[in-house]
Backbone as numpy.savetxt, mean C-alpha at the origin, in Angstrom:
# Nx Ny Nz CAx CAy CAz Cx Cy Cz
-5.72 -30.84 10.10 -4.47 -30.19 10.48 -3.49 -30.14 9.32
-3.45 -31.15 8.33 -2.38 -31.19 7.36 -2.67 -30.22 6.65
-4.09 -30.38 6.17 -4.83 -29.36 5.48 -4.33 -27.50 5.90
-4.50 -27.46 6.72 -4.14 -25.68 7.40 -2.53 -25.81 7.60
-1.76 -27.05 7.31 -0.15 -26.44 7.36 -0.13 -26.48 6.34
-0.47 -27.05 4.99 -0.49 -27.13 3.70 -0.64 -25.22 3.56
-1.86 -25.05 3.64 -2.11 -23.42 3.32 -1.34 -22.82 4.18
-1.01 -22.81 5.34 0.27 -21.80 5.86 1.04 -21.74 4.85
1.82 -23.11 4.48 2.59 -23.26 3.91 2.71 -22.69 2.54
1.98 -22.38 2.13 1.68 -21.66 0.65 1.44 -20.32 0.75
1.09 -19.69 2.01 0.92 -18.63 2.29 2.35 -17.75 2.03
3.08 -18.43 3.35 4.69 -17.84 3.26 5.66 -18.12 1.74
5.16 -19.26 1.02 5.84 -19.36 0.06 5.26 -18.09 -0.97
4.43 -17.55 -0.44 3.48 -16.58 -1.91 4.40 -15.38 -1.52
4.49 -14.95 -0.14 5.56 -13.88 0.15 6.84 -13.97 -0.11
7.28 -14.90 -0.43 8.54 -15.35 -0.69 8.64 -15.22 -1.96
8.03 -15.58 -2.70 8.36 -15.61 -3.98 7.45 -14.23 -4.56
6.63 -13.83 -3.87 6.39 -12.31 -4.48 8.10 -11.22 -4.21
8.58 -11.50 -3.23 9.84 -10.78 -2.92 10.64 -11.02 -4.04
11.19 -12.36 -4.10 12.09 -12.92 -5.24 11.54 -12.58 -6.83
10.46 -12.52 -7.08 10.09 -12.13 -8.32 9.90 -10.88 -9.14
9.66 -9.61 -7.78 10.27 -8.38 -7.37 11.43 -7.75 -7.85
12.08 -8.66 -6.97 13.97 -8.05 -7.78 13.93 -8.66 -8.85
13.72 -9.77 -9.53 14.01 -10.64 -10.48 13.66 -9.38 -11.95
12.46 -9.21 -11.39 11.83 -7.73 -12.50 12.36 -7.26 -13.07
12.43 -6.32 -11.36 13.54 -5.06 -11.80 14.54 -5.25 -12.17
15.29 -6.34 -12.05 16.73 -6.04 -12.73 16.62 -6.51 -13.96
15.57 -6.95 -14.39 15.74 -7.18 -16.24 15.19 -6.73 -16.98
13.74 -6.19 -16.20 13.44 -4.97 -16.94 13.83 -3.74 -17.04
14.86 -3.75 -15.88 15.76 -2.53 -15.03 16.37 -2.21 -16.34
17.52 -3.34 -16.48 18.34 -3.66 -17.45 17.89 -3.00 -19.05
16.68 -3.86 -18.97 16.36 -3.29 -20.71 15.92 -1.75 -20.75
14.93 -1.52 -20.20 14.94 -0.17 -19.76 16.03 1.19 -19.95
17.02 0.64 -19.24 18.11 1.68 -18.91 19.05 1.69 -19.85
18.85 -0.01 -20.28 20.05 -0.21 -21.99 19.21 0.13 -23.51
18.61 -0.62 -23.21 18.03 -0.94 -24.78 17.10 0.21 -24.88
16.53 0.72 -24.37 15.46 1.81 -24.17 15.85 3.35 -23.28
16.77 3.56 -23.17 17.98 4.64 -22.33 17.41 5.17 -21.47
16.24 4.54 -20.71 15.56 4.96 -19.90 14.98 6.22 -19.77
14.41 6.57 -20.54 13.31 8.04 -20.74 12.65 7.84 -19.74
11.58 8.89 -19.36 10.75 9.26 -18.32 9.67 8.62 -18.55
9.12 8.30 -19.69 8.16 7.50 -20.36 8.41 6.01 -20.14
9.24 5.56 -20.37 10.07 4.17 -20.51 9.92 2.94 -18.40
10.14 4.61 -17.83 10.57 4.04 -16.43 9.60 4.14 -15.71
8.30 5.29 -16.26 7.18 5.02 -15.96 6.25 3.12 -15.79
7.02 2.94 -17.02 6.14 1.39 -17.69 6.97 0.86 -16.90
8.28 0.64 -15.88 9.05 -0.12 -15.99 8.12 -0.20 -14.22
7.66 1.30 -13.82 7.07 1.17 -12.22 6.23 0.37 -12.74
5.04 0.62 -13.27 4.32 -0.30 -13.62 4.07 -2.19 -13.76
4.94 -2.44 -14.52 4.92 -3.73 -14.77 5.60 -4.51 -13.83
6.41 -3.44 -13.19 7.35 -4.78 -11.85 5.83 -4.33 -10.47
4.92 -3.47 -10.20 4.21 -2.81 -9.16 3.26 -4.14 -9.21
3.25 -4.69 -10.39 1.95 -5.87 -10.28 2.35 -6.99 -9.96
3.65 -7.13 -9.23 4.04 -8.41 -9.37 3.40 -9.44 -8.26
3.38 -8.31 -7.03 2.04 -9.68 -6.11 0.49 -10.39 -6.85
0.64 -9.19 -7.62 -0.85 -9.96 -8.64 0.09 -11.07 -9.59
1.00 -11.31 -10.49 1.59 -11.69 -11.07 1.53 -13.20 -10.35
2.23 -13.11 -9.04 2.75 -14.22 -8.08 1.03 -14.77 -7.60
0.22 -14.13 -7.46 -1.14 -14.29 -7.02 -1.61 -15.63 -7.85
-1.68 -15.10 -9.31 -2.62 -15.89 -10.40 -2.05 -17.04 -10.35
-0.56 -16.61 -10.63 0.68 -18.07 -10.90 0.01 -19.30 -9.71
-0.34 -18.52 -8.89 0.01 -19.70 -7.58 -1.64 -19.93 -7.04
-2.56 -19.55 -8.16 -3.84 -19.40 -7.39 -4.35 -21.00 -7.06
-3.95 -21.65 -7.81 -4.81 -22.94 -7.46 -4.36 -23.61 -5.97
-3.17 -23.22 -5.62 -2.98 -23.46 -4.46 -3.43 -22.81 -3.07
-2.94 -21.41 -3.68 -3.84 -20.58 -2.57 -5.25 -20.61 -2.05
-5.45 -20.68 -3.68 -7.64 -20.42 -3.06 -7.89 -21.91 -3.80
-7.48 -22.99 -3.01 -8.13 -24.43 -3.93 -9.81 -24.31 -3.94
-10.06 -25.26 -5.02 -11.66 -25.14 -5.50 -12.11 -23.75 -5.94
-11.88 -22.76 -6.06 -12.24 -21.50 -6.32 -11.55 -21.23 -7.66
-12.31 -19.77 -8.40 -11.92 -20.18 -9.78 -12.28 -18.37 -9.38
-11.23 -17.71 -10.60 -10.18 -16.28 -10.57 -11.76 -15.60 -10.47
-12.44 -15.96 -11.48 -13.47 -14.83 -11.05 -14.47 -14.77 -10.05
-14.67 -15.57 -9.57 -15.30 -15.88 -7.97 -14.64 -15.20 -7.24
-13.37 -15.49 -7.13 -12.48 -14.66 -6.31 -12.70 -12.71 -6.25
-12.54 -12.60 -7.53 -12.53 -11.30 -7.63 -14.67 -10.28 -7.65
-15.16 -11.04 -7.52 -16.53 -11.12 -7.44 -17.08 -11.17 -6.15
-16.18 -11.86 -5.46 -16.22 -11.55 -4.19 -15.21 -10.56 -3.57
-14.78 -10.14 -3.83 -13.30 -9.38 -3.42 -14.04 -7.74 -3.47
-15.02 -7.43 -4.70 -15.70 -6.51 -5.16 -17.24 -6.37 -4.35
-17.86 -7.74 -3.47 -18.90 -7.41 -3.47 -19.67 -6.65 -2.42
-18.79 -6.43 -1.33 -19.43 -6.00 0.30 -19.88 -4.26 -0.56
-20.85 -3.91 0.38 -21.49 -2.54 0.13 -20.35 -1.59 0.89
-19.59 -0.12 -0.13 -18.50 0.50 0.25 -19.46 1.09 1.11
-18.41 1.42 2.40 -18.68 2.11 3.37 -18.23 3.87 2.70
-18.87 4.83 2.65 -18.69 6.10 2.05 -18.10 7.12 3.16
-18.65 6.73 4.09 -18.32 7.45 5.39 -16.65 6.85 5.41
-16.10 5.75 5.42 -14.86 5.26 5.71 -14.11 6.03 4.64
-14.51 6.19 3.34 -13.83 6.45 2.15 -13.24 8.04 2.25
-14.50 8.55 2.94 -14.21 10.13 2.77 -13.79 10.43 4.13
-13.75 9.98 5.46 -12.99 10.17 6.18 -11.11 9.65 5.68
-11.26 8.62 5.55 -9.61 7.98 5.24 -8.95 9.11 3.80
-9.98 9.66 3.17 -9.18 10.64 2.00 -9.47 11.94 2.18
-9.90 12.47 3.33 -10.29 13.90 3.85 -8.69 14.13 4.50
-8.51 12.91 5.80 -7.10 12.31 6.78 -5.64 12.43 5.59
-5.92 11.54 4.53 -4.64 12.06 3.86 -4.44 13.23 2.88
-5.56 13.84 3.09 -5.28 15.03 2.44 -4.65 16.07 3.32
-5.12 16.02 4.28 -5.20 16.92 5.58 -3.29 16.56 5.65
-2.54 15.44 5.85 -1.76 15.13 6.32 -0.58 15.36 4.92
-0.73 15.20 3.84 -0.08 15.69 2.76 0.16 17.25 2.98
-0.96 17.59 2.82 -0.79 19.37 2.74 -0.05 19.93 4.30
-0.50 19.12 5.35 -0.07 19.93 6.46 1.86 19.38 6.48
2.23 18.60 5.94 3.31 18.08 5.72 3.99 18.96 4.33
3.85 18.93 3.31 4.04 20.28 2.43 4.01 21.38 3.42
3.23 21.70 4.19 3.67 23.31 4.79 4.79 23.31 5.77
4.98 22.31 6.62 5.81 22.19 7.29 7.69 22.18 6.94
7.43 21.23 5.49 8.57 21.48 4.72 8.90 22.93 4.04
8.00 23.73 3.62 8.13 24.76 2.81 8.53 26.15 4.45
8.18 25.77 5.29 8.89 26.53 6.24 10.29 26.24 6.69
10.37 24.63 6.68 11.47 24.39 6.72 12.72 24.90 5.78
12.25 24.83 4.96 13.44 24.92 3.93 13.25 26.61 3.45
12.36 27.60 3.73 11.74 28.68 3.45 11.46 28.87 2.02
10.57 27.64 1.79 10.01 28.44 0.02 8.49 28.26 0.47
7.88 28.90 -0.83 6.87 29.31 -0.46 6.22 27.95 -0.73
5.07 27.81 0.15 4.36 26.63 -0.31 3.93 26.36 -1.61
2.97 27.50 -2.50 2.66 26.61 -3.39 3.60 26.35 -4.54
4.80 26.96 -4.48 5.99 26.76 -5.17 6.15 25.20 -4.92
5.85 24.44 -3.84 6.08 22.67 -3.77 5.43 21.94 -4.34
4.48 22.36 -5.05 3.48 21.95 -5.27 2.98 21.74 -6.98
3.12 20.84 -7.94 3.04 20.48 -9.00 1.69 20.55 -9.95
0.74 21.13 -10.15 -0.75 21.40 -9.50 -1.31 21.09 -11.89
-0.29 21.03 -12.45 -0.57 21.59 -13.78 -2.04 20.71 -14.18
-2.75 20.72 -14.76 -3.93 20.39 -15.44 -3.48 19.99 -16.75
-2.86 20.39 -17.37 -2.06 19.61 -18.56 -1.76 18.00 -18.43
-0.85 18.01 -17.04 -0.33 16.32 -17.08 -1.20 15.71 -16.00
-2.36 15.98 -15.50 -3.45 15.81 -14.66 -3.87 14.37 -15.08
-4.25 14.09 -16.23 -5.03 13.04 -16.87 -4.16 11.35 -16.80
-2.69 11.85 -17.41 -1.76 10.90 -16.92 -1.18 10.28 -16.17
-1.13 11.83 -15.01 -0.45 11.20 -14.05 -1.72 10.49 -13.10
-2.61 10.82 -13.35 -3.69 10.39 -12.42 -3.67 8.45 -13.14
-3.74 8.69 -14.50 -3.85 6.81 -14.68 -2.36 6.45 -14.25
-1.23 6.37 -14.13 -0.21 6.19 -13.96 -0.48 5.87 -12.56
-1.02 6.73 -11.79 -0.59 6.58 -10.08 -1.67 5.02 -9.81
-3.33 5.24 -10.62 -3.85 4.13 -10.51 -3.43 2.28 -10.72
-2.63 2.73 -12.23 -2.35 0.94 -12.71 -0.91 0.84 -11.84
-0.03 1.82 -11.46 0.99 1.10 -10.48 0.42 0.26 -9.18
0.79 0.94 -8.18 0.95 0.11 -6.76 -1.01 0.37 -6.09
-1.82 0.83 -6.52 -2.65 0.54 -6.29 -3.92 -0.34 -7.00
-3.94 -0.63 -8.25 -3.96 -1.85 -8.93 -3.40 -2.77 -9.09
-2.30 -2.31 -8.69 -1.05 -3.81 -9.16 -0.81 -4.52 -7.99
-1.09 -3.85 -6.56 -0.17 -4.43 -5.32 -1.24 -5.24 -4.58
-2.90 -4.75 -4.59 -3.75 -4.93 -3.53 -4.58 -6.32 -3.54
-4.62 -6.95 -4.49 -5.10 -8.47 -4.86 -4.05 -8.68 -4.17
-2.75 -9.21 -4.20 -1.97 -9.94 -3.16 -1.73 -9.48 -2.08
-1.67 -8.27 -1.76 -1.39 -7.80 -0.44 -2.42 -7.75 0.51
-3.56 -7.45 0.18 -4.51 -7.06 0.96 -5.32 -7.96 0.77
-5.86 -8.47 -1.01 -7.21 -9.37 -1.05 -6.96 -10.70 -0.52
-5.58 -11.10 -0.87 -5.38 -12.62 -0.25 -4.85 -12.63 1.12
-3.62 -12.09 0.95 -2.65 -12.09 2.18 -3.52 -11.71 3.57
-3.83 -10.37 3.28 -4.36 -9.37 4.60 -5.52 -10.68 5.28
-6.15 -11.40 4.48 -7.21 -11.88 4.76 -6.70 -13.25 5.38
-5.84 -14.21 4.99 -5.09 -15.42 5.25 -4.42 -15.41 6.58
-3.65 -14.33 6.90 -3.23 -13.71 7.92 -3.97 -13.72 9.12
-4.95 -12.56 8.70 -5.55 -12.07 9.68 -6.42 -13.29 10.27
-7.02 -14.58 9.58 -7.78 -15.76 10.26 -6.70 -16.22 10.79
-5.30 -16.13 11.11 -4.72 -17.12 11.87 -4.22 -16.40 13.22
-3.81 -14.89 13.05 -3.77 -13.93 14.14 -4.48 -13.23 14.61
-5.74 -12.78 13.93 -6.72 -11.84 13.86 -5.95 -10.65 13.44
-7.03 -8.98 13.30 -7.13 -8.16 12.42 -5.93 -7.59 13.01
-5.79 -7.36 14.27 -4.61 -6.14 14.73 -3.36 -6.75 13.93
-2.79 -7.78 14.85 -1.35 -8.23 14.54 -1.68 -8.99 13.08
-2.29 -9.34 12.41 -2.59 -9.41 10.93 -2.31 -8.12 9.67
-2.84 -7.39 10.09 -2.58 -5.50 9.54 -0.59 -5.09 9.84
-0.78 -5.71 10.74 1.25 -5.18 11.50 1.65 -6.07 10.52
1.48 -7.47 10.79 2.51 -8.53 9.69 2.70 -7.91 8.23
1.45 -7.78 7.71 0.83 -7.88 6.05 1.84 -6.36 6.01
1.55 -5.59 6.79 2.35 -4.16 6.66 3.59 -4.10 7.00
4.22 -4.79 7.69 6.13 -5.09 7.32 6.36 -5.83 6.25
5.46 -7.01 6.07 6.19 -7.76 4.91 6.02 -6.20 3.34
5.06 -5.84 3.01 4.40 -4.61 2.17 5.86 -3.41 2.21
5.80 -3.47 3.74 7.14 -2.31 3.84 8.34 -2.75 3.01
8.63 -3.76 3.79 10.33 -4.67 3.36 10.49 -4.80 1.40
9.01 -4.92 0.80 9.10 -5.79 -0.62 9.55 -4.76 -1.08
9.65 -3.09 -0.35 9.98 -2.05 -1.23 11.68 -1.78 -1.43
12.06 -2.77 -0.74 13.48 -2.36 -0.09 14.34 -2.36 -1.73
14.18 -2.80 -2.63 14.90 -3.03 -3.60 15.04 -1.27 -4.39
14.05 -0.69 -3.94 13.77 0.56 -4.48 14.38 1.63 -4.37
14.71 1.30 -2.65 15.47 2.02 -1.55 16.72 2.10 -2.51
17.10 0.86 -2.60 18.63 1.41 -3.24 18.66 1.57 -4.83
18.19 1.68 -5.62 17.92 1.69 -7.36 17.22 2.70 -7.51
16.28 3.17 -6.80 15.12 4.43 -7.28 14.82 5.52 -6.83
15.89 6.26 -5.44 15.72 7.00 -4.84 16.66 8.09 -4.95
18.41 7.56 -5.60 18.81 8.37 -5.21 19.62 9.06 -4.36
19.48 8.84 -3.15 19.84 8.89 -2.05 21.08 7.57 -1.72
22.20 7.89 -1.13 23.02 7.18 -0.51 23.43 7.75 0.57
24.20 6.97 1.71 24.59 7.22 2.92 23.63 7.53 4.38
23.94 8.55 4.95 23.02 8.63 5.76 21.63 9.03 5.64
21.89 9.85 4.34 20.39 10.18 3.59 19.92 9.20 3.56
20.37 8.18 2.90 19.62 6.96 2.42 18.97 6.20 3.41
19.82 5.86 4.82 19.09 5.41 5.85 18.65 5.99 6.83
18.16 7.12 6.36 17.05 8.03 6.67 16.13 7.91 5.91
15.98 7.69 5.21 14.82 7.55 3.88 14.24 6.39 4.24
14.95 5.38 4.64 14.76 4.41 4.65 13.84 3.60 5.65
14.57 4.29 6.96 13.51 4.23 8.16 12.32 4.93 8.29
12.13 6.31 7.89 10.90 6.66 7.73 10.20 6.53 6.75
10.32 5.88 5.51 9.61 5.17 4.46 9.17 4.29 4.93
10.08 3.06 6.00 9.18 1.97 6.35 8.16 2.54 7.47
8.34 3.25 8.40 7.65 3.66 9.76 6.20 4.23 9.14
6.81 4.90 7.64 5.13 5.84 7.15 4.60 4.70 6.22
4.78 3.75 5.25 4.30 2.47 4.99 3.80 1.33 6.04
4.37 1.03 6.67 3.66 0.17 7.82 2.86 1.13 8.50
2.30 2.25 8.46 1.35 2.76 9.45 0.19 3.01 8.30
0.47 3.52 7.16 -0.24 3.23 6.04 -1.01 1.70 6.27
-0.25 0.77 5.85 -0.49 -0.39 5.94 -1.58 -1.15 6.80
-0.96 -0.13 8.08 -1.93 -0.61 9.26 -3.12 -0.06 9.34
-3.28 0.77 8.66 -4.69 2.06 8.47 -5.28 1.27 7.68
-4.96 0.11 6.48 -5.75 -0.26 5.28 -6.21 -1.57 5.64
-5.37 -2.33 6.39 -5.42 -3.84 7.31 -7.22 -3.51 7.83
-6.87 -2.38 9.26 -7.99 -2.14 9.81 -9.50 -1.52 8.87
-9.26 -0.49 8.09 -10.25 -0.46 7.57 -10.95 -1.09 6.25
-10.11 -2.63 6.09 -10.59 -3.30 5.08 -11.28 -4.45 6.05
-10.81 -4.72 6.81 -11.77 -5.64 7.75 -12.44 -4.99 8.14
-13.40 -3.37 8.23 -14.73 -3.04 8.48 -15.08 -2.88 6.97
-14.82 -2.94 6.00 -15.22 -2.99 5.02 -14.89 -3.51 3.97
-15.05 -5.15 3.57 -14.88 -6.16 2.64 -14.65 -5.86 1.53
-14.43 -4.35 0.82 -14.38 -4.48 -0.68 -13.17 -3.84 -1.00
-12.43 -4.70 -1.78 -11.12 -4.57 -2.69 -10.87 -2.94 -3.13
-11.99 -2.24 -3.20 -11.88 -0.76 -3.23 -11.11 0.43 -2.51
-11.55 -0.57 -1.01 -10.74 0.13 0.06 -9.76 0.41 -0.05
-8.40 -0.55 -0.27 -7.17 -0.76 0.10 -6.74 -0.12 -1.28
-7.54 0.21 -2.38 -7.25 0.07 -3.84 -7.31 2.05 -3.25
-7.92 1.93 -2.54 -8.07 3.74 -2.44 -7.26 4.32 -1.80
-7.32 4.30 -0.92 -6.46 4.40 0.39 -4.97 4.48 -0.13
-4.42 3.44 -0.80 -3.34 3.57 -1.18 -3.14 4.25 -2.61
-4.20 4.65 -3.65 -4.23 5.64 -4.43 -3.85 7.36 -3.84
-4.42 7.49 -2.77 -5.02 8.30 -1.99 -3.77 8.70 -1.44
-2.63 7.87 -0.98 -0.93 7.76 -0.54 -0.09 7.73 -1.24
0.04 7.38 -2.97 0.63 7.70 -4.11 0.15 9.07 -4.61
-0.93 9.37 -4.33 -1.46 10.71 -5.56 -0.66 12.11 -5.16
-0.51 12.74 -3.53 0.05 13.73 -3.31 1.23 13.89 -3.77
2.23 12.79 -3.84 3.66 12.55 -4.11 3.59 12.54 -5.10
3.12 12.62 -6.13 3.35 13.09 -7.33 3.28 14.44 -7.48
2.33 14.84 -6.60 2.68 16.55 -6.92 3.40 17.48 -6.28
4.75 16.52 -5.47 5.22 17.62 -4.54 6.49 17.46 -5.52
7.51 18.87 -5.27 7.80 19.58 -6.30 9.55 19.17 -5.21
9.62 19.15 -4.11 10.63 19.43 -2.98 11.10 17.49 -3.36
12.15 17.44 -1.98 12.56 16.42 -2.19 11.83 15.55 -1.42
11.84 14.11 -1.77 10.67 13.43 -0.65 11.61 13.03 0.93
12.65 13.14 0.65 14.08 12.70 2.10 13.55 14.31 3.24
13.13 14.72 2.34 12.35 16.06 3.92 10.82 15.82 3.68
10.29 15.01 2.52 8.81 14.72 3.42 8.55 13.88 4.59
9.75 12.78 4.17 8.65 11.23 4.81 8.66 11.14 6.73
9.80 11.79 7.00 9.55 11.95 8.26 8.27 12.55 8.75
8.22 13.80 8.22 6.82 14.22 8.88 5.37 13.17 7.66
5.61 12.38 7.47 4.90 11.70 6.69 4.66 10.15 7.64
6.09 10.15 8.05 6.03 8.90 9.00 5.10 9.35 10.51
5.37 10.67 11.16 5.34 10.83 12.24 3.38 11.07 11.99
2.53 11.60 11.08 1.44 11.38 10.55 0.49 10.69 10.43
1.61 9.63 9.75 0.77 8.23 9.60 0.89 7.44 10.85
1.68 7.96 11.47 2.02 6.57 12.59 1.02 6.96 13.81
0.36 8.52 13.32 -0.98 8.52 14.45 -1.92 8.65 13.74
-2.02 8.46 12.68 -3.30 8.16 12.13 -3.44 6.31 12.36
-2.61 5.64 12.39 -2.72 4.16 12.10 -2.97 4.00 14.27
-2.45 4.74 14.94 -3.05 4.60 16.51 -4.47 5.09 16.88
-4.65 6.28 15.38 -6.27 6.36 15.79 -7.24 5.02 15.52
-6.51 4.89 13.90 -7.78 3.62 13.64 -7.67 2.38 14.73
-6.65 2.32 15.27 -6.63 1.12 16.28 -7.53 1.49 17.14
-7.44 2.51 17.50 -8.21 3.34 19.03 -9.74 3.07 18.67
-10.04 3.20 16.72 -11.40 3.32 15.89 -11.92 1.73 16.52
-11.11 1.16 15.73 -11.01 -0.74 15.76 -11.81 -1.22 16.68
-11.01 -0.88 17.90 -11.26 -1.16 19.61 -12.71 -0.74 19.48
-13.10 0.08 19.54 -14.21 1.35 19.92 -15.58 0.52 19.34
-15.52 0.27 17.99 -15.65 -0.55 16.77 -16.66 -1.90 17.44
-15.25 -2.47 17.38 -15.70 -3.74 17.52 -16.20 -4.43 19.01
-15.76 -3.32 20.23 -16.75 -3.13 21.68 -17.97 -3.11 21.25
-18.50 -2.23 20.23 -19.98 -2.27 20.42 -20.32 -3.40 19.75
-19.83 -3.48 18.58 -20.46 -4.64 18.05 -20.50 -5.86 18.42
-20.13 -5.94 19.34 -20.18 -7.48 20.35 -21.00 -7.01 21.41
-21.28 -5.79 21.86 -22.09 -6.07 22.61 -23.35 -5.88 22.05
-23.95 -5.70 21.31 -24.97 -5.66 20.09 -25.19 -6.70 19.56
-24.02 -7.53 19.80 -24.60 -9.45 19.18 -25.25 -9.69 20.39
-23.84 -9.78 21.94 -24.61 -9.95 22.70 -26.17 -10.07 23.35
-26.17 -8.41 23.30 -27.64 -7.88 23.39 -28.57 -8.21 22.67
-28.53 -8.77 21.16 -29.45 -9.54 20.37 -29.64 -11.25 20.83
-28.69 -11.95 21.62 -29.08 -13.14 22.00 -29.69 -13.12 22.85
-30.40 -12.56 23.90 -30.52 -12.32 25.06 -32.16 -11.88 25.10
């Protein structure tokens, strides 16, 4: 028993101090950035970057506690080794494609421009922005969010309410962003704000569930590539995407539950039926 409040206990402190180390970042790399470096487009690129890794950052710092007896590359050796499900991969990036574009059209009626006018499409900055979208928040975020956390979690609640937790705390760590990187103040802002978290926690909850049918660090590494990549190429403002971005995700994350259920009925009765 001491043993499992010990690791609770290190659990919540890893969220805690991934939060605190978060802002701590940004405001000094914020700082140098915006002073010493006048913040170019180039400059603030590196600046997403290096604060996006900070749950990995807080991960390593604190690994001997988290994963005692285990050593970084075991960890990540296992984190890599379950066989990818291909069917999961290309359904979950068929779903956000489908939901990007049908969200782009919806705005471009809204506002009456033409669609592919929203749309950022150049082959020139293709190469960059594609590594850029990778080493941010989907290399940098998913070792702590998903490889440790999602997994620590989910043995003490199981997968549903494990995926909800891991995906508010994921929502909330962004909050520093909300006010420094968007832009937006006033009611805009807490509009942005609520449907950023409503379309992140349903995100969240889509990557919870389909990383517990499929064990490999790839998943969550995709999935959320897969949720950064469109937003780079929309051309409009994102304060008229995320609603229909929230309202999207928040039934895509009730299908995979509906998947989950469906899921994991048979497969119990298939153990069942094998003891028998």
């Amino acid at each position: 028993m001491v043993g499992t409040a010990k690791a609770k206990d290190y659990t919540w402190r890893y969220v805690v101090y991934s939060y605190l180390a978060f802002g701590l970042l940004l405001f000094v790399f914020g700082a140098i950035a915006t002073i010493l470096l006048h913040g170019t487009p180039v400059v603030m690129k590196w600046l997403i970057v290096v604060t996006a890794w900070t749950p990995t950052y807080v991960f390593l710092l604190m690994f001997k506690w988290l994963c005692p007896g285990r050593t970084i590359k075991d960890f990540y050796k296992e984190a890599f080794a379950a066989r990818l499900d291909i069917g999961l991969l290309v359904s979950t990036t068929a779903i956000q494609l489908f939901i990007y574009l049908a969200c782009v059209y919806i705005v471009s009626l809204q506002n009456s421009v033409r669609f592919p006018d929203l749309l950022n499409l150049s082959f020139a900055t293709l190469p960059s922005t594609l590594f850029f979208i990778f080493i941010q928040g989907p290399a940098g975020e998913e070792t702590g969010w998903r490889a440790y956390l999602q997994r620590a979690v989910e043995k003490r609640v199981g997968v549903v309410k494990g995926s909800l937790i891991v995906s508010l705390i994921w929502a909330f760590w962004h909050a520093p962003i909300w006010f420094i990187g968007t832009g937006y103040s006033g009611m805009e802002l807490v509009r942005y704000i609520v449907f950023f978290s409503i379309s992140i926690t349903s995100v969240g909850f889509v990557i919870g569930i389909a990383y517990y049918h499929c064990k490999n660090l790839f998943v969550p590494v995709w999935i959320h590539f897969m949720l950064n990549l469109p937003g780079e190429s929309f051309r409009g403002s994102r304060a008229d995407l995320m609603p229909w971005y929230a309202a999207f995700y928040f039934m895509m994350a009730l299908g995979f539950l509906l998947w989950h259920k469906v899921k994991s009925g048979r497969l119990v009765r298939e153990a069942a039926y094998e003891r028998t």
